[in-house]
Amino acid sequence: MLMFKALRNSRLPRSVLLLRFASSATTTSNCKYDYDLVVLGGGSGGLACAKEAVEYGAHVLCFDFVKPTPAGTKWGVGGTCVNVGCIPKKLMHQASLLGEAVHEAVAYGWNVNDQNIKPDWKKLVKSVQDHIKSVNWVTRVDLRDKKVEYVNSIGRFVDPHTIEYIQKQGERKQLTAKYVVVAVGGRPRYPSIPGATEFGITSDDIFSYEKEPGRTLVVGAGYVGLECACFLKGLGYDPTVMVRSIVLRGFDRQMSEFLAAMMLERGIRFLNTTIPLAVERRADGKLLVKYQNTTTKTDGSDVFDTVLWAIGRKGLTEDLNLGAAGVQTYNDKIIVDHTEATNVPHIFAVGDIIYGRPELTPVAILSGRLLARRLFAGSTQLMDYTDVATTVFTPLEYSCVGMSEEMAIEKMGAENIEVFHAYYKPTEFFIPQKSVRHCYLKAVAEVSGDQKILGLHYIGPVAGEVIQGFAAALKSGLTVKTLLNTVGIHPTTAEEFTRLSITKRSGRDPTPASCCS
Ligand code: FAD
Ligand code: NDP
């Protein structure tokens, strides 16, 4: 009767509710463990998994603990994305775009004095941090409401079903779980050179950094390096990017080079094929960075206010005592199969800690949710890691889904692919006379039949918003025929995909004559 009343009053679909009640019968009430599920790590993947599992009646506990950075920065529950990743990054990106928009506004007739406009770094940091704290608070309330038990400690294995942690009062405690999901994510790496941890900071520090960054050396040319350099530039600082080999390894080469050229055009300096050797603090407080150009084999040095390491991330396996559970790792990541199961069948991993999978929030969230449904709701749906769309949040953003041109050539042979491409001119760029030099897109497709699309690439405004819908289309088997039969929305930049007519093979000039032909 009670169950029936709950069914009637709930807004969840009946099928989901039935599954939930059916599965709750198998949970801890008649289970020999303290919990049905213990999740190690309260970030994107861990929280999604924990919250989904309680929906199906599981008794769940989630550990989350953040060790302070060498510079002393720490933060609350929610993981990387919320505290030191996607969210503060997007806010700083937006702040930097707004600086650009002020100048554009003048051209559009706004009576704004755009001379010497300067951001207030401290105010920006405070606004960003206030938002993060509100998200931390909402997260804790949500966990409490959903009845996910949350423990703010490091969890570590004692044996495959037992987790140990230290309580706030210093007392050691153990608990047991039927299933364990490891979702501990990663933290930025520091190079093994003198002065790296003493004087350098990382993305874990920059979003709450009290000092204005000033002249900044950003070491690393992956997502984090390029995004940080760009928002710093947009905020009026002076970043230099140190590139060890190439920018954006793993991405489409032509698009990556375009992005670097766009950054160069905006006054961001690059130290190419260069590695750092040492960082020293001078008497005036500034940082002297010694480095080597690995092509010319020459040493150099320069002085900066801030050094930001963006050289990749390390999986947080070292505190887990994985040996006690017998879980296999590769370097600092956990090896899982297609069901996110480790070699120990009741121990799973989701998110950044998995070896060889995209390190992106929506990937962590969806794989966590699907895993919980498989464990507690009888689902068989697996996470599909293919064709995951992504965006690099630079001032002209770069977004893509599917294969790069190189990947398609390698997989199918150059003769079997066709690349459609175009430069385009966003309407809103004309009045402020913004550079359109790097507004470019391409579709990588099969050469024959209806020409199945293998990859889509776009550099321009709001790239993530443009590509998200196309990603769903690509996953549904989008072809060039369908794309060109789709009526565009005018005047947008996304419609440029529906107007692609020039192939690289044709050798024709992909520069548009006018916006509306
Ligand atoms: P995390 O979110 O890192 O959460 C893991 C949590 O577990 C952390 O709180 C950690 O402290 C805690 N923990 C670790 N060990 C233990 C332990 N033993 N016991 C208890 N707790 C533990 N992705 C995007 O999709 N879009 C973006 O725009 C984007 N921007 C980013 C910008 C930056 C600067 C960075 C660094 C990352 C960005 N990412 C972005 C990546 C995204 O943040 C990660 O993919 C995502 O947060 C991974 O989630 P996760 O659950 O695997 O791990
Ligand atoms: P990446 O692995 O993407 O890039 C690391 C960069 O540092 C590379 O350019 C690499 O060069 C360089 N590097 C590595 N070691 C050294 C060294 N010892 N000295 C000098 N340079 C070095 O890591 P990121 O930290 O940029 O990003 C981590 C992950 O976070 C990304 O893979 C992404 O999934 C996620 N992320 C997503 C974002 C988004 O969705 N917009 C934004 C930010 C992060 P080389 O190519 O030579 O190895």
Coordinates of C-alpha atoms and ligand atoms in Angstrom, one line a residue:
M1 CA 0.0 0.0 0.0
L2 CA 2.8 2.4 1.0
M3 CA 4.7 1.5 -2.2
F4 CA 1.6 2.2 -4.2
K5 CA 1.1 5.6 -2.6
A6 CA 4.8 6.5 -3.3
L7 CA 4.3 5.4 -6.9
R8 CA 1.2 7.7 -7.3
N9 CA 2.9 10.7 -5.7
S10 CA 6.2 10.5 -7.5
R11 CA 7.0 12.4 -10.7
L12 CA 9.4 9.6 -11.8
P13 CA 8.2 7.4 -14.7
R14 CA 6.3 4.3 -13.4
S15 CA 8.8 1.9 -15.1
V16 CA 11.7 3.5 -13.2
L17 CA 9.8 3.4 -9.9
L18 CA 8.9 -0.3 -10.3
L19 CA 12.5 -1.0 -11.0
R20 CA 13.5 1.0 -8.0
F21 CA 11.2 -0.9 -5.6
A22 CA 12.1 -4.2 -7.2
S23 CA 15.8 -3.6 -6.8
S24 CA 15.6 -2.2 -3.3
A25 CA 14.5 -5.6 -2.1
T26 CA 18.0 -6.9 -2.8
T27 CA 19.8 -4.1 -1.0
T28 CA 21.4 -3.9 2.5
S29 CA 18.4 -4.9 4.5
N30 CA 19.3 -8.5 3.8
C31 CA 23.0 -7.9 2.8
K32 CA 26.0 -8.9 4.8
Y33 CA 27.8 -5.6 4.1
D34 CA 27.4 -2.2 5.8
Y35 CA 26.6 -0.6 2.4
D36 CA 25.4 -1.7 -1.0
L37 CA 27.8 0.8 -2.6
V38 CA 30.7 2.8 -1.4
V39 CA 32.0 5.5 -3.8
L40 CA 35.5 6.8 -3.4
G41 CA 35.5 10.4 -4.7
G42 CA 32.8 12.9 -4.8
G43 CA 33.4 14.5 -8.1
S44 CA 31.4 14.4 -11.4
G45 CA 31.5 10.6 -11.8
G46 CA 31.3 9.6 -8.1
L47 CA 28.4 11.9 -7.2
A48 CA 26.4 10.9 -10.4
C49 CA 26.9 7.2 -9.6
A50 CA 26.0 7.6 -5.9
K51 CA 22.9 9.7 -6.5
E52 CA 21.6 7.4 -9.2
A53 CA 22.2 4.3 -7.0
V54 CA 20.0 5.7 -4.2
E55 CA 17.2 6.3 -6.8
Y56 CA 17.0 2.5 -7.0
G57 CA 17.0 1.9 -3.3
A58 CA 20.7 1.2 -2.7
H59 CA 22.3 2.2 0.6
V60 CA 25.2 4.4 -0.4
L61 CA 28.2 6.2 1.2
C62 CA 30.4 8.6 -0.7
F63 CA 33.9 9.7 0.4
D64 CA 35.3 12.9 -0.8
F65 CA 38.5 14.6 0.4
V66 CA 40.8 17.2 -1.2
K67 CA 44.4 17.5 -0.2
P68 CA 45.7 21.1 -0.4
T69 CA 47.9 22.1 -3.2
P70 CA 51.6 22.9 -2.5
A71 CA 50.5 26.6 -2.6
G72 CA 47.8 25.7 0.1
T73 CA 44.7 25.9 -2.0
K74 CA 41.8 23.6 -1.1
W75 CA 38.1 23.4 -1.8
G76 CA 34.8 21.7 -1.0
V77 CA 32.8 18.7 -2.2
G78 CA 32.0 18.3 -5.9
G79 CA 35.4 17.5 -7.5
T80 CA 37.5 19.1 -10.2
C81 CA 34.8 20.3 -12.5
V82 CA 33.0 22.4 -10.0
N83 CA 35.9 23.7 -8.0
V84 CA 39.0 23.9 -10.1
G85 CA 37.9 22.9 -13.6
C86 CA 35.1 23.4 -16.1
I87 CA 33.0 25.8 -14.0
P88 CA 35.6 28.4 -12.8
K89 CA 37.3 28.1 -16.2
K90 CA 34.1 28.8 -18.1
L91 CA 33.4 31.8 -15.8
M92 CA 36.9 33.2 -16.4
H93 CA 36.5 32.5 -20.2
Q94 CA 33.3 34.5 -20.1
A95 CA 34.9 37.3 -18.1
S96 CA 37.6 37.6 -20.8
L97 CA 35.1 37.5 -23.7
L98 CA 33.2 40.3 -22.0
G99 CA 36.3 42.5 -22.1
E100 CA 36.4 42.0 -25.8
A101 CA 32.6 42.6 -26.0
V102 CA 33.1 46.1 -24.4
H103 CA 35.2 47.2 -27.3
E104 CA 32.7 45.7 -29.8
A105 CA 29.9 47.5 -28.0
V106 CA 31.4 50.8 -28.8
A107 CA 31.4 49.9 -32.5
Y108 CA 27.8 49.0 -32.2
G109 CA 26.9 52.5 -30.8
W110 CA 27.1 52.0 -27.1
N111 CA 28.4 55.0 -25.3
V112 CA 31.0 53.1 -23.3
N113 CA 34.4 54.5 -22.6
D114 CA 36.5 51.5 -23.7
Q115 CA 39.9 53.2 -23.2
N116 CA 42.0 51.5 -20.5
I117 CA 39.2 49.2 -19.3
K118 CA 40.7 46.8 -16.7
P119 CA 39.3 43.9 -14.9
D120 CA 39.3 43.8 -11.1
W121 CA 41.0 40.4 -10.6
K122 CA 40.2 40.2 -6.9
K123 CA 36.5 40.9 -7.6
L124 CA 36.4 38.4 -10.4
V125 CA 38.1 35.7 -8.2
K126 CA 35.6 36.5 -5.4
S127 CA 32.6 36.2 -7.7
V128 CA 33.9 32.9 -9.1
Q129 CA 34.6 31.6 -5.6
D130 CA 31.2 32.7 -4.3
H131 CA 29.5 30.8 -7.0
I132 CA 31.6 27.7 -6.3
K133 CA 30.8 27.8 -2.6
S134 CA 27.1 28.0 -3.4
V135 CA 27.5 24.9 -5.6
N136 CA 29.4 23.1 -2.8
W137 CA 26.5 23.9 -0.5
V138 CA 23.8 22.8 -2.9
T139 CA 25.8 19.6 -3.5
R140 CA 25.8 18.8 0.3
V141 CA 22.1 19.5 0.7
D142 CA 21.4 17.4 -2.4
L143 CA 23.3 14.5 -0.9
R144 CA 21.5 14.8 2.4
D145 CA 18.1 15.0 0.7
K146 CA 18.8 12.0 -1.4
K147 CA 20.2 10.1 1.6
V148 CA 23.6 9.5 0.2
E149 CA 25.9 9.4 3.3
Y150 CA 28.9 11.7 2.8
V151 CA 32.2 11.4 4.6
N152 CA 34.8 14.1 4.2
S153 CA 37.8 11.8 4.5
I154 CA 40.2 9.9 2.3
G155 CA 39.0 6.3 1.8
R156 CA 41.5 3.5 1.3
F157 CA 41.1 -0.3 0.8
V158 CA 41.9 -2.7 3.7
D159 CA 40.7 -5.7 1.7
P160 CA 38.5 -6.0 -1.5
H161 CA 35.2 -5.2 0.5
T162 CA 36.6 -3.1 3.4
I163 CA 37.4 0.6 3.3
E164 CA 39.2 2.4 6.1
Y165 CA 39.1 6.1 6.9
I166 CA 40.1 8.5 9.6
Q167 CA 37.2 10.4 11.2
K168 CA 37.4 14.2 12.0
Q169 CA 38.3 13.4 15.6
G170 CA 41.2 11.3 14.5
E171 CA 39.7 7.9 15.1
R172 CA 40.3 5.2 12.5
K173 CA 37.1 3.5 11.2
Q174 CA 36.3 0.7 8.8
L175 CA 33.2 -0.2 6.8
T176 CA 32.3 -2.8 4.3
A177 CA 30.6 -2.6 0.9
K178 CA 29.1 -5.0 -1.6
Y179 CA 30.3 -2.9 -4.5
V180 CA 33.0 -0.2 -4.6
V181 CA 33.2 2.5 -7.3
V182 CA 36.6 4.3 -7.5
A183 CA 36.0 7.8 -8.9
V184 CA 39.0 9.6 -7.4
G185 CA 39.9 11.6 -10.5
G186 CA 43.3 13.3 -10.9
R187 CA 45.4 16.3 -9.9
P188 CA 47.8 18.4 -12.0
R189 CA 51.4 17.2 -12.4
Y190 CA 54.5 19.2 -11.5
P191 CA 57.7 18.8 -13.5
S192 CA 60.6 17.3 -11.7
I193 CA 62.8 20.4 -11.9
P194 CA 64.2 22.7 -9.2
G195 CA 61.6 25.3 -7.9
A196 CA 58.6 23.7 -9.6
T197 CA 56.4 23.1 -6.5
E198 CA 57.9 26.0 -4.5
F199 CA 57.3 28.7 -7.0
G200 CA 54.8 27.3 -9.6
I201 CA 51.1 27.1 -9.4
T202 CA 48.6 25.0 -11.4
S203 CA 44.9 25.2 -12.5
D204 CA 44.1 24.0 -8.9
D205 CA 45.3 27.5 -7.7
I206 CA 44.7 30.0 -10.5
F207 CA 40.9 30.3 -10.0
S208 CA 41.3 31.4 -6.4
Y209 CA 44.7 33.1 -6.8
E210 CA 44.8 36.3 -4.7
K211 CA 47.5 38.0 -6.6
E212 CA 47.0 39.4 -10.1
P213 CA 48.8 36.8 -12.4
G214 CA 50.7 39.5 -14.4
R215 CA 53.3 38.2 -16.8
T216 CA 52.6 34.5 -16.8
L217 CA 54.4 31.5 -18.2
V218 CA 52.0 28.7 -19.0
V219 CA 53.9 25.5 -19.4
G220 CA 52.0 22.9 -21.5
A221 CA 49.9 23.3 -24.7
G222 CA 47.0 21.0 -24.0
Y223 CA 43.4 22.0 -23.1
V224 CA 44.4 23.6 -19.7
G225 CA 47.4 25.5 -21.0
L226 CA 45.7 27.0 -24.0
E227 CA 42.5 27.9 -22.1
C228 CA 44.3 29.5 -19.2
A229 CA 46.6 31.5 -21.5
C230 CA 43.6 32.8 -23.4
F231 CA 41.5 33.9 -20.5
L232 CA 44.6 35.6 -18.9
K233 CA 45.3 37.4 -22.2
G234 CA 41.6 38.4 -22.5
L235 CA 41.8 39.8 -18.9
G236 CA 44.7 42.0 -19.9
Y237 CA 47.6 40.0 -18.6
D238 CA 50.6 38.8 -20.6
P239 CA 50.8 35.1 -21.0
T240 CA 53.5 33.0 -22.8
V241 CA 52.8 29.4 -23.7
M242 CA 55.7 27.0 -23.5
V243 CA 55.2 24.1 -26.0
R244 CA 57.2 20.9 -25.5
S245 CA 56.3 19.4 -28.9
I246 CA 53.0 20.4 -30.6
V247 CA 49.8 22.2 -29.5
L248 CA 46.8 20.1 -28.7
R249 CA 48.3 16.7 -29.3
G250 CA 45.6 14.2 -30.3
F251 CA 43.4 16.8 -32.0
D252 CA 43.1 17.5 -35.7
R253 CA 46.4 19.0 -36.7
Q254 CA 45.0 21.7 -39.1
M255 CA 42.5 22.9 -36.5
S256 CA 45.1 22.9 -33.8
E257 CA 47.5 25.0 -35.9
F258 CA 44.7 27.4 -36.6
L259 CA 44.0 27.8 -33.0
A260 CA 47.6 28.5 -32.2
A261 CA 47.7 31.0 -35.1
M262 CA 44.6 32.7 -33.7
M263 CA 46.2 33.0 -30.3
L264 CA 49.4 34.4 -31.8
E265 CA 47.3 37.0 -33.7
R266 CA 45.9 38.1 -30.3
G267 CA 49.3 38.7 -28.9
I268 CA 50.0 35.5 -27.0
R269 CA 53.6 34.5 -27.2
F270 CA 54.8 30.9 -27.8
L271 CA 58.1 29.3 -26.8
N272 CA 58.1 26.4 -29.2
T273 CA 59.9 23.1 -28.7
T274 CA 61.0 24.3 -25.3
I275 CA 61.2 22.6 -21.9
P276 CA 61.6 24.3 -18.5
L277 CA 64.8 23.6 -16.6
A278 CA 64.5 25.5 -13.3
V279 CA 62.5 28.2 -11.5
E280 CA 64.1 30.6 -9.1
R281 CA 62.7 33.4 -7.1
R282 CA 64.7 36.7 -7.5
A283 CA 65.2 39.3 -4.8
D284 CA 62.4 41.4 -6.3
G285 CA 60.0 38.5 -5.9
K286 CA 59.8 37.8 -9.7
L287 CA 60.4 34.3 -11.0
L288 CA 63.4 33.6 -13.2
V289 CA 62.6 30.6 -15.5
K290 CA 65.5 28.8 -17.2
Y291 CA 64.6 26.7 -20.2
Q292 CA 66.0 24.9 -23.2
N293 CA 64.9 24.9 -26.8
T294 CA 65.1 21.2 -27.7
T295 CA 65.4 21.9 -31.5
T296 CA 68.2 24.4 -31.4
K297 CA 69.7 22.9 -28.2
T298 CA 70.1 26.5 -26.8
D299 CA 69.4 27.5 -23.3
G300 CA 67.4 30.7 -22.4
S301 CA 65.7 32.4 -19.5
D302 CA 63.0 34.9 -18.8
V303 CA 61.4 36.6 -15.9
F304 CA 57.7 36.1 -15.0
D305 CA 55.3 37.1 -12.2
T306 CA 53.6 33.7 -12.3
V307 CA 54.5 30.2 -13.6
L308 CA 51.5 27.9 -14.3
W309 CA 52.1 24.2 -14.9
A310 CA 49.6 22.7 -17.3
I311 CA 51.5 19.6 -18.2
G312 CA 48.7 17.0 -17.7
R313 CA 47.1 15.3 -14.8
K314 CA 48.1 12.3 -12.5
G315 CA 45.5 9.8 -11.4
L316 CA 45.0 9.7 -7.6
T317 CA 45.7 6.1 -7.0
E318 CA 48.5 6.4 -4.4
D319 CA 46.2 6.9 -1.4
L320 CA 43.8 4.1 -2.2
N321 CA 46.0 1.1 -1.2
L322 CA 44.8 -0.7 -4.3
G323 CA 47.2 -3.5 -3.6
A324 CA 45.1 -4.6 -0.6
A325 CA 42.1 -5.0 -3.0
G326 CA 44.2 -6.5 -5.8
V327 CA 43.1 -3.9 -8.3
Q328 CA 45.3 -3.6 -11.4
T329 CA 46.6 -0.2 -12.5
Y330 CA 48.6 1.1 -15.4
N331 CA 50.9 4.0 -14.4
D332 CA 48.6 6.0 -12.2
K333 CA 45.3 4.9 -13.8
I334 CA 42.9 2.0 -13.2
I335 CA 42.4 -0.6 -15.9
V336 CA 38.7 -1.4 -16.5
D337 CA 36.7 -3.5 -19.1
H338 CA 33.8 -2.3 -21.2
T339 CA 31.5 -2.5 -18.0
E340 CA 33.9 -0.2 -16.0
A341 CA 34.7 -3.3 -13.9
T342 CA 38.3 -3.7 -12.7
N343 CA 40.0 -7.1 -12.5
V344 CA 38.2 -7.5 -9.1
P345 CA 34.6 -8.1 -10.2
H346 CA 32.8 -6.0 -7.5
I347 CA 35.2 -3.0 -7.8
F348 CA 34.5 -0.5 -10.6
A349 CA 36.0 2.8 -11.7
V350 CA 34.5 5.8 -13.5
G351 CA 35.8 9.2 -14.7
D352 CA 39.3 10.5 -15.0
I353 CA 40.8 7.7 -13.0
I354 CA 40.2 5.2 -15.8
Y355 CA 43.1 4.4 -18.1
G356 CA 42.6 5.4 -21.8
R357 CA 39.2 7.2 -21.7
P358 CA 38.4 10.9 -22.3
E359 CA 38.9 13.0 -19.2
L360 CA 35.7 15.0 -19.5
T361 CA 32.9 15.7 -17.0
P362 CA 30.0 14.5 -19.1
V363 CA 31.9 11.2 -19.7
A364 CA 32.4 10.7 -15.9
I365 CA 28.7 11.6 -15.2
L366 CA 27.1 9.3 -17.8
S367 CA 29.4 6.4 -17.1
G368 CA 28.7 6.8 -13.3
R369 CA 24.9 6.9 -13.9
L370 CA 24.8 4.0 -16.3
L371 CA 27.0 1.9 -13.9
A372 CA 24.5 2.5 -11.0
R373 CA 21.6 1.5 -13.3
R374 CA 23.4 -1.7 -14.2
L375 CA 24.2 -2.5 -10.5
F376 CA 20.9 -1.7 -9.0
A377 CA 18.2 -1.4 -11.6
G378 CA 18.8 -4.4 -13.9
S379 CA 20.0 -2.3 -16.8
T380 CA 22.4 -3.7 -19.4
Q381 CA 23.2 -0.3 -21.1
L382 CA 26.9 0.3 -21.4
M383 CA 28.8 3.6 -21.7
D384 CA 29.6 4.4 -25.3
Y385 CA 33.0 6.2 -25.3
T386 CA 33.0 6.8 -29.1
D387 CA 32.3 10.1 -30.8
V388 CA 32.4 12.2 -27.6
A389 CA 32.2 15.9 -28.5
T390 CA 34.5 18.4 -26.9
T391 CA 35.4 22.1 -26.9
V392 CA 38.6 24.0 -26.2
F393 CA 37.4 27.3 -24.6
T394 CA 39.7 29.8 -26.3
P395 CA 38.4 33.2 -27.6
L396 CA 37.4 31.7 -30.9
E397 CA 36.5 28.3 -29.5
Y398 CA 37.3 25.0 -31.1
S399 CA 34.8 22.2 -31.0
C400 CA 34.9 18.8 -32.6
V401 CA 33.2 15.4 -32.6
G402 CA 34.4 12.2 -34.3
M403 CA 37.6 11.6 -36.2
S404 CA 40.3 14.1 -37.0
E405 CA 41.4 14.2 -40.7
E406 CA 44.6 12.3 -39.8
M407 CA 42.7 9.7 -37.9
A408 CA 40.3 9.1 -40.8
I409 CA 43.2 8.9 -43.3
E410 CA 45.0 6.4 -41.1
K411 CA 41.9 4.3 -40.6
M412 CA 40.4 4.4 -44.0
G413 CA 43.1 5.6 -46.4
A414 CA 43.2 9.0 -48.0
E415 CA 41.5 7.8 -51.2
N416 CA 38.4 6.8 -49.1
I417 CA 37.7 10.0 -47.4
E418 CA 36.4 13.4 -48.5
V419 CA 37.0 16.6 -46.6
F420 CA 34.5 19.4 -47.0
H421 CA 35.7 22.7 -45.7
A422 CA 35.0 26.5 -45.6
Y423 CA 36.1 29.7 -44.1
Y424 CA 33.1 31.8 -43.0
K425 CA 32.4 35.3 -41.8
P426 CA 30.1 35.6 -38.7
T427 CA 27.7 38.5 -39.3
E428 CA 28.3 40.0 -35.9
F429 CA 32.1 40.3 -36.7
F430 CA 31.5 42.9 -39.5
I431 CA 30.7 46.0 -37.5
P432 CA 33.5 45.8 -34.9
Q433 CA 35.8 44.5 -37.8
K434 CA 36.9 41.4 -35.9
S435 CA 39.3 39.2 -37.6
V436 CA 37.6 36.3 -39.5
R437 CA 41.0 34.8 -40.5
H438 CA 40.5 31.7 -38.3
C439 CA 36.8 31.2 -38.7
Y440 CA 36.9 27.8 -40.4
L441 CA 35.1 24.5 -40.3
K442 CA 35.3 21.1 -41.9
A443 CA 33.5 17.8 -42.2
V444 CA 35.5 14.6 -42.7
A445 CA 33.3 12.1 -44.6
E446 CA 33.4 8.8 -46.5
V447 CA 34.0 9.4 -50.2
S448 CA 31.3 7.1 -51.5
G449 CA 27.5 6.5 -51.1
D450 CA 25.6 9.1 -49.1
Q451 CA 29.0 10.0 -47.5
K452 CA 28.7 9.1 -43.8
I453 CA 30.2 11.8 -41.7
L454 CA 33.2 10.7 -39.6
G455 CA 34.2 13.9 -38.0
L456 CA 33.1 17.6 -37.6
H457 CA 35.4 20.4 -36.7
Y458 CA 34.6 24.1 -36.0
I459 CA 36.6 27.1 -34.9
G460 CA 34.5 30.1 -34.1
P461 CA 32.1 31.7 -31.6
V462 CA 30.2 29.5 -29.1
A463 CA 31.7 26.3 -30.7
G464 CA 30.3 24.0 -28.0
E465 CA 26.8 25.2 -28.6
V466 CA 27.2 24.7 -32.3
I467 CA 28.7 21.2 -32.1
Q468 CA 26.5 19.7 -29.4
G469 CA 23.5 19.1 -31.7
F470 CA 25.7 17.9 -34.6
A471 CA 27.2 15.4 -32.2
A472 CA 23.8 13.8 -31.7
A473 CA 23.3 13.7 -35.5
L474 CA 26.7 12.2 -36.1
K475 CA 26.0 9.5 -33.5
S476 CA 22.8 8.8 -35.4
G477 CA 24.7 8.2 -38.7
L478 CA 24.7 11.7 -40.2
T479 CA 25.6 11.8 -43.9
V480 CA 26.8 14.6 -46.2
K481 CA 23.6 14.1 -48.1
T482 CA 21.4 14.7 -45.0
L483 CA 23.6 17.6 -43.9
L484 CA 23.3 19.4 -47.2
N485 CA 19.5 18.7 -47.2
T486 CA 19.1 20.4 -43.9
V487 CA 17.9 23.9 -44.0
G488 CA 20.1 26.3 -42.1
I489 CA 19.1 28.9 -39.5
H490 CA 20.1 32.2 -40.9
P491 CA 22.2 34.2 -39.9
T492 CA 24.1 31.8 -37.6
T493 CA 27.5 30.3 -37.8
A494 CA 26.2 26.8 -37.3
E495 CA 24.4 27.0 -40.6
E496 CA 27.8 27.0 -42.3
F497 CA 27.8 23.2 -41.9
T498 CA 24.7 23.0 -44.1
R499 CA 26.4 25.0 -46.8
L500 CA 29.6 23.0 -47.1
S501 CA 30.1 22.4 -50.8
I502 CA 33.9 22.7 -51.4
T503 CA 36.1 19.6 -51.0
K504 CA 39.8 19.8 -50.3
R505 CA 40.4 17.4 -53.2
S506 CA 38.8 20.0 -55.6
G507 CA 41.5 22.5 -54.7
R508 CA 38.8 25.3 -54.9
D509 CA 39.2 28.3 -52.7
P510 CA 37.0 27.8 -49.6
T511 CA 36.8 31.5 -48.8
P512 CA 33.2 32.8 -49.0
A513 CA 32.4 35.7 -51.3
S514 CA 29.5 37.0 -49.2
C515 CA 27.5 36.1 -46.2
C516 CA 24.2 35.2 -47.8
S517 CA 24.9 33.5 -51.1
Ligands
FAD1 P1 37.0 14.5 -10.0 O1 36.0 15.5 -10.4 O2 38.4 15.0 -10.0 O3 36.6 14.1 -8.5 C1 37.4 13.2 -7.7 C2 37.2 13.6 -6.3 O4 37.7 12.5 -5.4 C3 38.0 14.8 -5.9 O5 37.3 15.7 -5.1 C4 39.2 14.2 -5.1 O6 39.8 15.1 -4.2 C5 38.5 13.1 -4.4 N1 39.4 12.0 -3.9 C6 40.6 11.6 -4.5 N2 41.1 10.5 -3.8 C7 40.2 10.3 -2.8 C8 40.1 9.3 -1.8 N3 41.0 8.3 -1.7 N4 39.1 9.3 -0.9 C9 38.2 10.3 -1.0 N5 38.1 11.2 -2.0 C10 39.1 11.2 -2.9 N6 35.8 18.7 -18.6 C11 34.8 19.1 -19.4 O7 34.0 18.2 -19.8 N7 34.6 20.4 -19.9 C12 35.5 21.4 -19.5 O8 35.3 22.5 -19.9 C13 36.5 21.0 -18.6 N8 37.4 22.0 -18.2 C14 38.4 21.6 -17.3 C15 39.2 22.6 -16.9 C16 40.3 22.3 -16.0 C17 41.2 23.4 -15.6 C18 40.5 21.0 -15.6 C19 41.6 20.6 -14.7 C20 39.6 20.0 -16.0 C21 38.5 20.3 -16.9 N9 37.7 19.3 -17.3 C22 36.7 19.7 -18.2 C23 37.8 17.9 -16.9 C24 36.8 17.5 -15.8 O9 37.0 18.5 -14.7 C25 37.1 16.1 -15.3 O10 37.0 15.3 -16.4 C26 36.1 15.7 -14.3 O11 36.0 16.5 -13.2 C27 36.4 14.3 -13.8 O12 35.5 13.8 -12.8 P2 35.9 12.6 -11.8 O13 34.6 12.3 -11.1 O14 36.5 11.6 -12.6 O15 37.0 13.2 -10.9
NDP2 P1 47.1 17.4 -21.6 O1 47.6 16.1 -21.4 O2 45.9 17.7 -22.5 O3 48.3 18.4 -22.1 C1 49.5 18.4 -21.4 C2 50.5 19.3 -22.1 O4 51.7 19.5 -21.3 C3 50.9 18.8 -23.5 O5 51.1 19.9 -24.3 C4 52.3 18.2 -23.1 O6 53.1 18.2 -24.2 C5 52.8 19.1 -22.1 N1 53.8 18.4 -21.2 C6 53.6 17.2 -20.6 N2 54.7 17.0 -19.8 C7 55.5 18.1 -19.9 C8 56.8 18.4 -19.3 N3 57.4 17.6 -18.4 N4 57.3 19.6 -19.7 C9 56.7 20.4 -20.5 N5 55.5 20.2 -21.1 C10 54.9 19.0 -20.8 O7 46.7 17.9 -20.1 P2 45.9 19.1 -19.6 O8 46.4 19.3 -18.2 O9 45.9 20.3 -20.5 O10 44.4 18.6 -19.5 C11 44.1 17.4 -18.8 C12 42.8 16.9 -19.3 O11 41.7 17.7 -18.7 C13 42.5 16.9 -20.8 O12 42.9 15.8 -21.4 C14 41.0 17.1 -20.8 O13 40.4 15.9 -21.0 C15 40.6 17.7 -19.5 N6 40.3 19.1 -19.8 C16 39.2 19.4 -20.6 C17 38.8 20.7 -20.9 C18 37.7 20.9 -21.7 O14 36.9 20.1 -22.0 N7 37.6 22.1 -22.3 C19 39.6 21.8 -20.4 C20 40.7 21.4 -19.5 C21 41.0 20.1 -19.3 P3 53.3 16.9 -25.3 O15 52.2 17.1 -26.3 O16 54.7 17.1 -25.8 O17 53.2 15.7 -24.4

